[in-house]
PDB file of C-alpha atoms in Angstrom:
ATOM      1  CA  UNK U 366       7.667 -99.888-113.315  1.00 87.00           C
ATOM      2  CA  UNK U 367       7.248 -95.948-112.709  1.00 91.00           C
ATOM      3  CA  UNK U 368       5.903 -93.730-115.650  1.00 94.00           C
ATOM      4  CA  UNK U 369       6.408 -89.530-115.716  1.00 96.00           C
ATOM      5  CA  UNK U 370       4.111 -87.530-117.345  1.00 95.00           C
ATOM      6  CA  UNK U 371       5.244 -84.081-117.780  1.00 96.00           C
ATOM      7  CA  UNK U 372       3.094 -81.106-119.090  1.00 95.00           C
ATOM      8  CA  UNK U 373       2.995 -77.142-119.237  1.00 96.00           C
ATOM      9  CA  UNK U 374       5.800 -76.175-121.375  1.00 95.00           C
ATOM     10  CA  UNK U 375       5.797 -73.745-124.437  1.00 97.00           C
ATOM     11  CA  UNK U 376       6.418 -70.454-125.543  1.00 98.00           C
ATOM     12  CA  UNK U 377       6.432 -67.386-123.805  1.00 98.00           C
ATOM     13  CA  UNK U 378       7.632 -63.904-123.889  1.00 98.00           C
ATOM     14  CA  UNK U 379      10.324 -62.533-121.767  1.00 98.00           C
ATOM     15  CA  UNK U 380       9.191 -61.474-118.313  1.00 98.00           C
ATOM     16  CA  UNK U 381       6.361 -64.143-118.582  1.00 98.00           C
ATOM     17  CA  UNK U 382       5.612 -67.159-116.595  1.00 98.00           C
ATOM     18  CA  UNK U 383       5.344 -70.901-116.923  1.00 98.00           C
ATOM     19  CA  UNK U 384       4.038 -73.879-114.619  1.00 98.00           C
ATOM     20  CA  UNK U 385       5.536 -77.429-115.471  1.00 98.00           C
ATOM     21  CA  UNK U 386       3.961 -80.376-113.740  1.00 98.00           C
ATOM     22  CA  UNK U 387       5.503 -83.842-113.754  1.00 98.00           C
ATOM     23  CA  UNK U 388       3.088 -86.739-112.451  1.00 97.00           C
ATOM     24  CA  UNK U 389       4.950 -89.863-111.506  1.00 96.00           C
ATOM     25  CA  UNK U 390       2.639 -93.416-111.278  1.00 94.00           C
ATOM     26  CA  UNK U 391       3.231 -97.002-111.201  1.00 91.00           C
ATOM     27  CA  UNK U 392       4.916 -98.994-109.009  1.00 88.00           C
ATOM     28  CA  UNK U 393       5.847 -96.614-106.251  1.00 89.00           C
ATOM     29  CA  UNK U 394       6.052 -97.029-102.464  1.00 91.00           C
ATOM     30  CA  UNK U 395       7.401 -93.751-102.235  1.00 92.00           C
ATOM     31  CA  UNK U 396       9.478 -91.112-103.691  1.00 96.00           C
ATOM     32  CA  UNK U 397      12.640 -89.298-102.143  1.00 96.00           C
ATOM     33  CA  UNK U 398      13.782 -86.578-104.166  1.00 97.00           C
ATOM     34  CA  UNK U 399      11.977 -84.832-107.125  1.00 98.00           C
ATOM     35  CA  UNK U 400      13.848 -82.330-109.318  1.00 97.00           C
ATOM     36  CA  UNK U 401      13.942 -80.640-112.476  1.00 98.00           C
ATOM     37  CA  UNK U 402      16.696 -80.466-114.789  1.00 98.00           C
ATOM     38  CA  UNK U 403      16.943 -78.590-118.113  1.00 98.00           C
ATOM     39  CA  UNK U 404      19.218 -78.734-121.335  1.00 98.00           C
ATOM     40  CA  UNK U 405      19.772 -76.168-123.767  1.00 96.00           C
ATOM     41  CA  UNK U 406      20.904 -76.636-127.233  1.00 91.00           C
ATOM     42  CA  UNK U 407      24.690 -77.296-127.307  1.00 94.00           C
ATOM     43  CA  UNK U 408      25.049 -77.342-123.785  1.00 96.00           C
ATOM     44  CA  UNK U 409      25.068 -80.043-120.886  1.00 97.00           C
ATOM     45  CA  UNK U 410      22.069 -80.896-118.477  1.00 97.00           C
ATOM     46  CA  UNK U 411      21.791 -78.952-115.598  1.00 98.00           C
ATOM     47  CA  UNK U 412      19.988 -79.356-112.279  1.00 98.00           C
ATOM     48  CA  UNK U 413      17.486 -76.422-111.761  1.00 98.00           C
ATOM     49  CA  UNK U 414      15.843 -77.181-108.726  1.00 98.00           C
ATOM     50  CA  UNK U 415      15.114 -80.037-106.280  1.00 98.00           C
ATOM     51  CA  UNK U 416      12.943 -81.133-103.590  1.00 98.00           C
ATOM     52  CA  UNK U 417      13.188 -83.702-100.829  1.00 96.00           C
ATOM     53  CA  UNK U 418      10.322 -85.784 -99.503  1.00 94.00           C
ATOM     54  CA  UNK U 419      10.369 -83.542 -96.405  1.00 94.00           C
ATOM     55  CA  UNK U 420      10.095 -80.379 -98.394  1.00 95.00           C
ATOM     56  CA  UNK U 421      13.643 -78.968 -98.380  1.00 98.00           C
ATOM     57  CA  UNK U 422      14.280 -77.540-101.487  1.00 98.00           C
ATOM     58  CA  UNK U 423      17.449 -76.389-103.546  1.00 98.00           C
ATOM     59  CA  UNK U 424      18.110 -74.018-106.651  1.00 98.00           C
ATOM     60  CA  UNK U 425      20.449 -73.349-109.156  1.00 98.00           C
ATOM     61  CA  UNK U 426      21.726 -69.786-108.527  1.00 98.00           C
ATOM     62  CA  UNK U 427      20.656 -68.552-111.996  1.00 97.00           C
ATOM     63  CA  UNK U 428      17.086 -69.370-111.213  1.00 98.00           C
ATOM     64  CA  UNK U 429      17.205 -68.400-107.277  1.00 98.00           C
ATOM     65  CA  UNK U 430      14.332 -65.861-106.651  1.00 98.00           C
ATOM     66  CA  UNK U 431      12.470 -66.518-109.924  1.00 98.00           C
ATOM     67  CA  UNK U 432      11.440 -70.469-109.725  1.00 98.00           C
ATOM     68  CA  UNK U 433       9.881 -72.334-107.196  1.00 98.00           C
ATOM     69  CA  UNK U 434       9.467 -76.073-106.909  1.00 98.00           C
ATOM     70  CA  UNK U 435       7.110 -77.910-104.871  1.00 98.00           C
ATOM     71  CA  UNK U 436       5.437 -81.243-104.538  1.00 97.00           C
ATOM     72  CA  UNK U 437       1.933 -83.190-103.874  1.00 97.00           C
ATOM     73  CA  UNK U 438       3.282 -86.151-102.029  1.00 95.00           C
ATOM     74  CA  UNK U 439      -0.566 -87.520-102.286  1.00 95.00           C
ATOM     75  CA  UNK U 440      -0.450 -87.099-106.080  1.00 96.00           C
ATOM     76  CA  UNK U 441       3.372 -87.894-106.643  1.00 95.00           C
ATOM     77  CA  UNK U 442       3.495 -84.759-108.785  1.00 97.00           C
ATOM     78  CA  UNK U 443       6.073 -82.119-108.603  1.00 98.00           C
ATOM     79  CA  UNK U 444       5.794 -78.852-109.913  1.00 98.00           C
ATOM     80  CA  UNK U 445       7.945 -75.842-111.290  1.00 98.00           C
ATOM     81  CA  UNK U 446       6.644 -72.318-110.985  1.00 98.00           C
ATOM     82  CA  UNK U 447       8.880 -70.523-113.261  1.00 98.00           C
ATOM     83  CA  UNK U 448       8.383 -66.498-113.121  1.00 98.00           C
ATOM     84  CA  UNK U 449      10.318 -63.600-114.663  1.00 98.00           C
ATOM     85  CA  UNK U 450      11.503 -65.872-117.259  1.00 98.00           C
ATOM     86  CA  UNK U 451      14.521 -64.912-119.482  1.00 98.00           C
ATOM     87  CA  UNK U 452      15.508 -65.950-123.072  1.00 97.00           C
ATOM     88  CA  UNK U 453      18.587 -67.842-121.314  1.00 97.00           C
ATOM     89  CA  UNK U 454      15.782 -69.998-119.779  1.00 98.00           C
ATOM     90  CA  UNK U 455      15.131 -71.766-123.194  1.00 98.00           C
ATOM     91  CA  UNK U 456      15.765 -75.470-122.965  1.00 98.00           C
ATOM     92  CA  UNK U 457      14.049 -78.642-122.583  1.00 98.00           C
ATOM     93  CA  UNK U 458      12.954 -79.496-118.923  1.00 98.00           C
ATOM     94  CA  UNK U 459      12.926 -82.672-117.696  1.00 98.00           C
ATOM     95  CA  UNK U 460      11.765 -84.131-114.295  1.00 98.00           C
ATOM     96  CA  UNK U 461      13.749 -86.713-112.399  1.00 98.00           C
ATOM     97  CA  UNK U 462      12.727 -88.767-109.269  1.00 97.00           C
ATOM     98  CA  UNK U 463      14.362 -91.312-106.947  1.00 96.00           C
ATOM     99  CA  UNK U 464      11.555 -93.803-106.228  1.00 94.00           C
ATOM    100  CA  UNK U 465      11.598 -96.511-103.774  1.00 92.00           C
ATOM    101  CA  UNK U 466       9.808 -99.477-105.254  1.00 87.00           C
ATOM    102  CA  UNK U 467       7.330-101.424-103.382  1.00 86.00           C
ATOM    103  CA  UNK U 468      10.061-104.184-103.313  1.00 88.00           C
ATOM    104  CA  UNK U 469      12.172-101.597-101.405  1.00 89.00           C
ATOM    105  CA  UNK U 470      14.460-101.050-104.126  1.00 92.00           C
ATOM    106  CA  UNK U 471      15.625 -97.453-105.461  1.00 93.00           C
ATOM    107  CA  UNK U 472      15.275 -96.454-108.957  1.00 94.00           C
ATOM    108  CA  UNK U 473      15.587 -93.231-111.058  1.00 96.00           C
ATOM    109  CA  UNK U 474      13.429 -92.094-113.606  1.00 96.00           C
ATOM    110  CA  UNK U 475      13.304 -89.291-115.908  1.00 96.00           C
ATOM    111  CA  UNK U 476      10.446 -87.623-117.875  1.00 96.00           C
ATOM    112  CA  UNK U 477      10.155 -87.287-121.617  1.00 95.00           C
ATOM    113  CA  UNK U 478      11.242 -83.545-121.547  1.00 96.00           C
ATOM    114  CA  UNK U 479       9.023 -80.387-122.055  1.00 97.00           C
ATOM    115  CA  UNK U 480      10.361 -77.696-124.389  1.00 98.00           C
ATOM    116  CA  UNK U 481      10.165 -74.183-122.555  1.00 98.00           C
ATOM    117  CA  UNK U 482      10.785 -71.367-125.062  1.00 98.00           C
ATOM    118  CA  UNK U 483      11.271 -67.815-124.039  1.00 98.00           C
ATOM    119  CA  UNK U 484      11.403 -64.880-126.493  1.00 97.00           C
ATOM    120  CA  UNK U 485      13.081 -61.510-126.106  1.00 94.00           C
TER     121      UNK U 485
END
């Protein structure tokens, strides 16, 4: 079993910054892709940013140039640095990881979600 602990959400004014963290622990041999998704009220969950084990990244068009995803493989932690925040970035942010277990099987895990609210 793997546990994900998210932190870093909160309330910020438009133009401000926040940094989200998601630490994975448990039965982990390695982690493939780590990514962040978000879900605003009344909308579907969407992919915000993803990073592979090799460091390749991918971003939603709406956050390119403002958000940066990174990871610390030694700590099994993924980060999302969010700059120039806009009110439309308001959502619950979820981390997701694809884990290779010590038994060689692949599993997907989701964090509990952290609220990000951007005021205008």
